[in-house]
Short mmCIF file of C-alpha atoms and ligand atoms in Angstrom, two decimals:
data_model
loop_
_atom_site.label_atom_id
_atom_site.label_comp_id
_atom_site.label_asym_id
_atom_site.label_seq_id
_atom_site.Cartn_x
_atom_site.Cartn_y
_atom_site.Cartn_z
CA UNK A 1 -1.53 -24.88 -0.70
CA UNK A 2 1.63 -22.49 -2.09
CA UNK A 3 4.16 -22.03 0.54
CA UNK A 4 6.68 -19.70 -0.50
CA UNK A 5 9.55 -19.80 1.17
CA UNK A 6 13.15 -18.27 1.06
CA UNK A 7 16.03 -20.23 -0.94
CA UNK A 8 18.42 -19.11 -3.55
CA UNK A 9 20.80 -15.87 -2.65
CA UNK A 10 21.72 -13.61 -5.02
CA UNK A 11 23.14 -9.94 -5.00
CA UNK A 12 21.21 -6.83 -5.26
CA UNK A 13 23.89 -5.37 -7.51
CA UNK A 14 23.29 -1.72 -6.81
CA UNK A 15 23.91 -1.67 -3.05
CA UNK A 16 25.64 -4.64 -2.20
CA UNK A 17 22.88 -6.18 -0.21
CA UNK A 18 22.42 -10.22 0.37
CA UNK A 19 18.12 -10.64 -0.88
CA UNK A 20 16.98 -13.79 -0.75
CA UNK A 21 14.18 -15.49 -3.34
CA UNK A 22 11.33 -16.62 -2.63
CA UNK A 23 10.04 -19.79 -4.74
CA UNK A 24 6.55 -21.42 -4.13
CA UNK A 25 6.31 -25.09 -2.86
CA UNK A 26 3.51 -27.46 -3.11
CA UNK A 27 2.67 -29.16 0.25
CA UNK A 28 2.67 -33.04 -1.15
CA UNK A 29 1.61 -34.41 2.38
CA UNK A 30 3.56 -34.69 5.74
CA UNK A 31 6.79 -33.63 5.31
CA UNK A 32 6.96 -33.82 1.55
CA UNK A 33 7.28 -30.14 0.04
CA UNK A 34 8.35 -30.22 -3.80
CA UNK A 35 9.39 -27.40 -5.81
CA UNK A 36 7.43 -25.90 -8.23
CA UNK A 37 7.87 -22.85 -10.32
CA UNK A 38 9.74 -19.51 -8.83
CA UNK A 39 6.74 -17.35 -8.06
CA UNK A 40 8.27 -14.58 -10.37
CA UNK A 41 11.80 -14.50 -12.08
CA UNK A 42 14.78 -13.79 -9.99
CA UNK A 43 14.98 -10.16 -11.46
CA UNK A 44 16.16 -6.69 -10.17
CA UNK A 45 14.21 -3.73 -11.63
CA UNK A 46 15.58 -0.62 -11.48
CA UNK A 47 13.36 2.18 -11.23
CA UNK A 48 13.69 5.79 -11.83
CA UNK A 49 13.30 7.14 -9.22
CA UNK A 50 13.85 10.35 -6.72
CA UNK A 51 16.42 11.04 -5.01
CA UNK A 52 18.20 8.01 -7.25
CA UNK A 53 18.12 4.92 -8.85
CA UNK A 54 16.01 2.34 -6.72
CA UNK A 55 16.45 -1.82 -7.37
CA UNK A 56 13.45 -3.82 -6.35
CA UNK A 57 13.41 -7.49 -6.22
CA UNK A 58 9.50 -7.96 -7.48
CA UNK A 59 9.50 -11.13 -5.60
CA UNK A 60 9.90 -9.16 -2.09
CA UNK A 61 7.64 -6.13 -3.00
CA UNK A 62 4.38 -5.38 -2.23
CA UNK A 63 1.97 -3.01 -3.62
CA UNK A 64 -0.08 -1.08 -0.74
CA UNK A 65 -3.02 0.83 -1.61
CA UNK A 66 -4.27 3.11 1.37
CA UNK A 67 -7.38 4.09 1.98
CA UNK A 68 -9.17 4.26 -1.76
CA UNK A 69 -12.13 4.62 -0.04
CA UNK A 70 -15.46 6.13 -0.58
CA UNK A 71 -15.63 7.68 2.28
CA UNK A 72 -12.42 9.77 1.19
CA UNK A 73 -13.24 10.14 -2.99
CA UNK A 74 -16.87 10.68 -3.18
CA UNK A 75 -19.09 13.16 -1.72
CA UNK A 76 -21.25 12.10 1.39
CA UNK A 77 -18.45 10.47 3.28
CA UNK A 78 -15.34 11.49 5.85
CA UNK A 79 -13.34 13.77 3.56
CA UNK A 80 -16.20 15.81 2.62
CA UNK A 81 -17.53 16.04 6.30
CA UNK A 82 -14.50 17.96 7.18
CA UNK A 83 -14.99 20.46 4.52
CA UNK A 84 -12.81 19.08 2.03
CA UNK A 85 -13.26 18.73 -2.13
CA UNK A 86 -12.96 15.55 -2.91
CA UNK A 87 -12.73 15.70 -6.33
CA UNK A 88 -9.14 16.48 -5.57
CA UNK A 89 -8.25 12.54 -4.98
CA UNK A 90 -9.80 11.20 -7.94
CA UNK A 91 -7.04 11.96 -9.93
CA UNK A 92 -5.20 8.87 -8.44
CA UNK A 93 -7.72 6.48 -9.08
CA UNK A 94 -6.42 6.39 -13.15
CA UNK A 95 -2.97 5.41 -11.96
CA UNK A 96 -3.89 3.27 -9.32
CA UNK A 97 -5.74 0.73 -12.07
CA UNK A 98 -2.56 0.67 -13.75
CA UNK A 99 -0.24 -0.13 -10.88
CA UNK A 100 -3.03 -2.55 -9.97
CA UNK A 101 -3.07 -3.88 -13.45
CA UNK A 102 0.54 -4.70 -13.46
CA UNK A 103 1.29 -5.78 -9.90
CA UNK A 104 -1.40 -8.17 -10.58
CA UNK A 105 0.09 -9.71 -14.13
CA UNK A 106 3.57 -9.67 -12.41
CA UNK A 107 2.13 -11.96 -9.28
CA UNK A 108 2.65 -9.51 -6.92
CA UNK A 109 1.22 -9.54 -3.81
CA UNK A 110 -1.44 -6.56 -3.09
CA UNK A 111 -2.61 -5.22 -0.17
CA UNK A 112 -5.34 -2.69 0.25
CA UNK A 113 -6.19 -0.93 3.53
CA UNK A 114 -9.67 1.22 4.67
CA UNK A 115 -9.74 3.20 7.29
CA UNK A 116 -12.36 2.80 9.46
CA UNK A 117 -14.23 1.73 13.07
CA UNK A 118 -16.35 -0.88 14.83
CA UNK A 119 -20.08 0.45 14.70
CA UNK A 120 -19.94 0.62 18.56
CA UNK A 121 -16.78 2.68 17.95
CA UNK A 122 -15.20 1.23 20.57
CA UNK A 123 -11.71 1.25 18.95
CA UNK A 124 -11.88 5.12 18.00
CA UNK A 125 -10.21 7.45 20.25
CA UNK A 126 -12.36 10.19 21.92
CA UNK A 127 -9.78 12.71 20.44
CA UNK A 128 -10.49 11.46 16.99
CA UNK A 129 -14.22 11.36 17.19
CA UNK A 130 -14.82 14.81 19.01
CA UNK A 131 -12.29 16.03 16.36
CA UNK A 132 -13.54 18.17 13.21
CA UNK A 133 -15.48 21.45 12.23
CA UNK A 134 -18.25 20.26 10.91
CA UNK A 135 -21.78 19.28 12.20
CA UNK A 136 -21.50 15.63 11.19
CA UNK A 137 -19.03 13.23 12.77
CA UNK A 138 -17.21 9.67 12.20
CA UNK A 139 -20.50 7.40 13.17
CA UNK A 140 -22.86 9.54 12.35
CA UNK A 141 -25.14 8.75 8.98
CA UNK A 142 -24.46 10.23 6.45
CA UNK A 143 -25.69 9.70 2.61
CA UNK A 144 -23.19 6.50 2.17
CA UNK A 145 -24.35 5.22 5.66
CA UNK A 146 -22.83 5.77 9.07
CA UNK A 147 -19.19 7.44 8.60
CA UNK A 148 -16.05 6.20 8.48
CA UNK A 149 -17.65 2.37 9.83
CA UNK A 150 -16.67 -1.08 8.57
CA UNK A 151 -19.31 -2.15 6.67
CA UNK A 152 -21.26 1.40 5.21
CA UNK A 153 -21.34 1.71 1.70
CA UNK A 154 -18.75 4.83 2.38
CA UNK A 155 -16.27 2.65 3.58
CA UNK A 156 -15.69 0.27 0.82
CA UNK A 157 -13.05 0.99 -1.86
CA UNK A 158 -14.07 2.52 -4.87
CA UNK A 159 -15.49 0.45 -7.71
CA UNK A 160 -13.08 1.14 -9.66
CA UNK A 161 -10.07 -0.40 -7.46
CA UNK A 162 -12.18 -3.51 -6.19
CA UNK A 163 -9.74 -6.20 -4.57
CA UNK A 164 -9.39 -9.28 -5.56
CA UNK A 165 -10.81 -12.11 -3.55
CA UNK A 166 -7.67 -13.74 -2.51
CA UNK A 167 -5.77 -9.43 -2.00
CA UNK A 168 -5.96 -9.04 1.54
CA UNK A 169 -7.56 -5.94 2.94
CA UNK A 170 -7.07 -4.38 6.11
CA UNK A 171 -9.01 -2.78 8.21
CA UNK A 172 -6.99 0.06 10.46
CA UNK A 173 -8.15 2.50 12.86
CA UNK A 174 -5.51 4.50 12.49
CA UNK A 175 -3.66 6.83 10.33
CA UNK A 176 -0.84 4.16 10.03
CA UNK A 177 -1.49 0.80 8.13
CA UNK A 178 0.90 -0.78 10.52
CA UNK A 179 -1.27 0.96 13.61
CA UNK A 180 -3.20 -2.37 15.06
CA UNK A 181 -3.36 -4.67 11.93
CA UNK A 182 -1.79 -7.54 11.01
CA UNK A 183 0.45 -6.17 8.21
CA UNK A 184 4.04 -6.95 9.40
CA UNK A 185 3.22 -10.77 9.76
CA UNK A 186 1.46 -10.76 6.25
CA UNK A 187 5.10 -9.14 4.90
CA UNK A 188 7.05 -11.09 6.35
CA UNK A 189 5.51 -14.61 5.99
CA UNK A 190 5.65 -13.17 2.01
CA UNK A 191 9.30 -11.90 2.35
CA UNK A 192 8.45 -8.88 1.86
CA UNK A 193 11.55 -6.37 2.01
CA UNK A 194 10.06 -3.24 -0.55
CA UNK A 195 6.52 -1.52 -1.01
CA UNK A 196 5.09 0.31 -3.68
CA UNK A 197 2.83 2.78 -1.94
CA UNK A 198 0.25 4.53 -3.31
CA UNK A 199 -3.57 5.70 -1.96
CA UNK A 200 -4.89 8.45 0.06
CA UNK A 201 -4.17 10.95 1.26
CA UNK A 202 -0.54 11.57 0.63
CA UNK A 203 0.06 13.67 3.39
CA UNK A 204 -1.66 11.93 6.10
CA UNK A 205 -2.27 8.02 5.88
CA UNK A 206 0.05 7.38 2.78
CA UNK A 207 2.81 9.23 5.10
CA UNK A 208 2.13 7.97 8.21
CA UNK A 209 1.76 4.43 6.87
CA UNK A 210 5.19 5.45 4.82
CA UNK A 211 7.20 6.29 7.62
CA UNK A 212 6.11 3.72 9.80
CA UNK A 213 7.03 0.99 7.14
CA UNK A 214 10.69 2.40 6.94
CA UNK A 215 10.78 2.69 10.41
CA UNK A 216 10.54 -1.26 9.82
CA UNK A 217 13.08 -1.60 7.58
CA UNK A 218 11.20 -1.64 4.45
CA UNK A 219 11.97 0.34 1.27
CA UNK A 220 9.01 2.66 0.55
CA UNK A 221 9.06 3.82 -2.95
CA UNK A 222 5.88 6.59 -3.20
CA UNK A 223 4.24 6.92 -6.24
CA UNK A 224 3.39 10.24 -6.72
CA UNK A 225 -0.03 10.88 -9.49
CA UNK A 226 -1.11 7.48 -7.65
CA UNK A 227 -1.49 9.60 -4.17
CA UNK A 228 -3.43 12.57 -3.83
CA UNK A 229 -4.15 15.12 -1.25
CA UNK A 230 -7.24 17.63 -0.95
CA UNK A 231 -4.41 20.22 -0.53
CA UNK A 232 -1.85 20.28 -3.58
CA UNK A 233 0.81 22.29 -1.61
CA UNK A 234 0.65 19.44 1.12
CA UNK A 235 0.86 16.94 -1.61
CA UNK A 236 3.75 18.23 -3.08
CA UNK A 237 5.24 18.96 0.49
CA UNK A 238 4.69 15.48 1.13
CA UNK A 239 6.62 13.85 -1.53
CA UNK A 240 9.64 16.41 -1.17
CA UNK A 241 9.99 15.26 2.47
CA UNK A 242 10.34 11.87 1.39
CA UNK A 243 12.78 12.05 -0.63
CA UNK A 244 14.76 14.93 0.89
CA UNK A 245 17.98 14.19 2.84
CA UNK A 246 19.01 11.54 0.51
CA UNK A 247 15.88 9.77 0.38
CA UNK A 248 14.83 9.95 4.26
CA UNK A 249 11.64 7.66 4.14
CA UNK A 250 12.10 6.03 0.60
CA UNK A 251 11.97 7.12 -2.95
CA UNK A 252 9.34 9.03 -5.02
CA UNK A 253 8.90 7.79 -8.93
CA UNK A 254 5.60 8.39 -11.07
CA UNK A 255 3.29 5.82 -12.13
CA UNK A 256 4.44 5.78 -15.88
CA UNK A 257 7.83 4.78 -15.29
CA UNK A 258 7.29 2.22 -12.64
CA UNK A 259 4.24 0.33 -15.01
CA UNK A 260 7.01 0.34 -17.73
CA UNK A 261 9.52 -1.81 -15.16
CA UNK A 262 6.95 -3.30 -13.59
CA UNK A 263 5.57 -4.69 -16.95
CA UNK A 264 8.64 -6.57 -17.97
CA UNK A 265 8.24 -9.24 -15.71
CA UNK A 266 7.03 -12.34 -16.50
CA UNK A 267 4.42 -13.70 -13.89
C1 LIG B 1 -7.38 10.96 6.54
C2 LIG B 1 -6.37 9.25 5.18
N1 LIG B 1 -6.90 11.95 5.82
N2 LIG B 1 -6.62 8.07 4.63
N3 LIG B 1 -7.20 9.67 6.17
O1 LIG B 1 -8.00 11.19 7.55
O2 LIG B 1 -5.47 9.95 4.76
#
């Protein structure tokens, strides 16, 4: 079993702050933990980004992917139910592989995140389930099974972004991936001080999920063709209130620049 712990201080050079390292340690028996590679090299990217210049140890970031469900992307499921074109989010799916692709070579961790209830529903709110214009509502079937439920076709990610066995996915009934899941204790028993953030929809979970995580102390850097929105003008909304007022939730960077960083380090 890997243990990584924290050892090792070094500077984040471009704002002064104390990080610490995390290198992985091989449990040898009782009491015997020995060294063993760092999980990635002691590194500070520095990303492109809006409203500056952002450094991120890769060794304390996290990629999050929100919500790249079915249910959201294809026709049949939650998004479409409530009148929206969902053809509108598949744009992020392209950019999403490539973050994926990279965060994986680099040993990052990855978290994905579904939205979604119990079949008895007992965990939605009235107020969301009486909620919508449309005849059809969350738990009702729909041509990818019952909507919006753990465990329906509709609410599995999208082939195309299929976690890993060993990339944790959570399942949230809320807007907010930190809403009633376990996510702070999986960052922090990983160190975890940055995420890259990227999913669906930008102006609702991605933000909600954003703004809680800084909230928390992390540093949220958005990247913006790797959310989408079924409204562009709330999209684009979206990303200027992130980084408006100096960068008020976190930073905004696209998904070409941050592959190019993220692709220099060695795994
Ligand atoms: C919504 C989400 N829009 N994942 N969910 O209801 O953004």
């Amino acid at each position: 079993m890997i243990f990584p712990i924290l050892s090792r201080r070094y500077q984040n050079r471009q704002r002064g702050i104390q990080l610490e390292y995390p290198f992985a340690y091989k449990n040898q028996g009782p009491g015997q933990l020995r060294p063993m590679t760092p999980l990635s090299r002691p590194t500070l990217l520095e990303i492109a980004a809006q409203p500056y210049p952002l450094a991120l140890d890769p060794a304390r970031t996290a990629l999050l992917l929100i919500d790249m469900q079915r249910d959201f992307l294809e026709p049949g499921g939650f998004g479409a139910m409530l009148g929206n074109d969902v053809s509108l989010l598949r744009s992020a799916i392209a950019p999403c592989q490539r973050l994926l692709d990279v965060a994986r070579k680099a040993g990052m961790l990855v978290i994905h995140t579904r939205e979604g209830h119990r079949p008895d529903l007992s965990d939605a709110p009235p107020a969301k389930l009486t909620r919508g214009p449309g005849p059809m509502r969350i738990g009702d079937a729909g041509p990818m099974g019952r909507i919006l439920i753990r465990g329906e076709p509709g609410h599995a990610i999208v082939p195309e972004l299929m976690p890993l066995p060993d990339e944790p996915v959570l399942d949230k009934p809320g807007k907010g991936a930190f809403y009633q899941t376990d996510l702070s204790l999986l960052l922090a028993n990983r160190g975890i001080a940055s995420l890259i953030v990227a999913g669906v929809t930008t102006e609702v979970c991605v933000h909600t999920s954003v703004r809680e995580a800084n909230d928390r102390g992390f540093e949220c850097l958005v990247v913006s063709d790797a959310v989408a929105s079924y409204f562009p003008q709330f999209h684009r909304a979206a990303l200027d209130m992130i980084t408006a007022q100096g960068g008020i939730f976190g930073w905004v960077a696209d998904a070409t620049t941050l592959c190019a960083e993220l692709a220099r380090i060695d795994a």
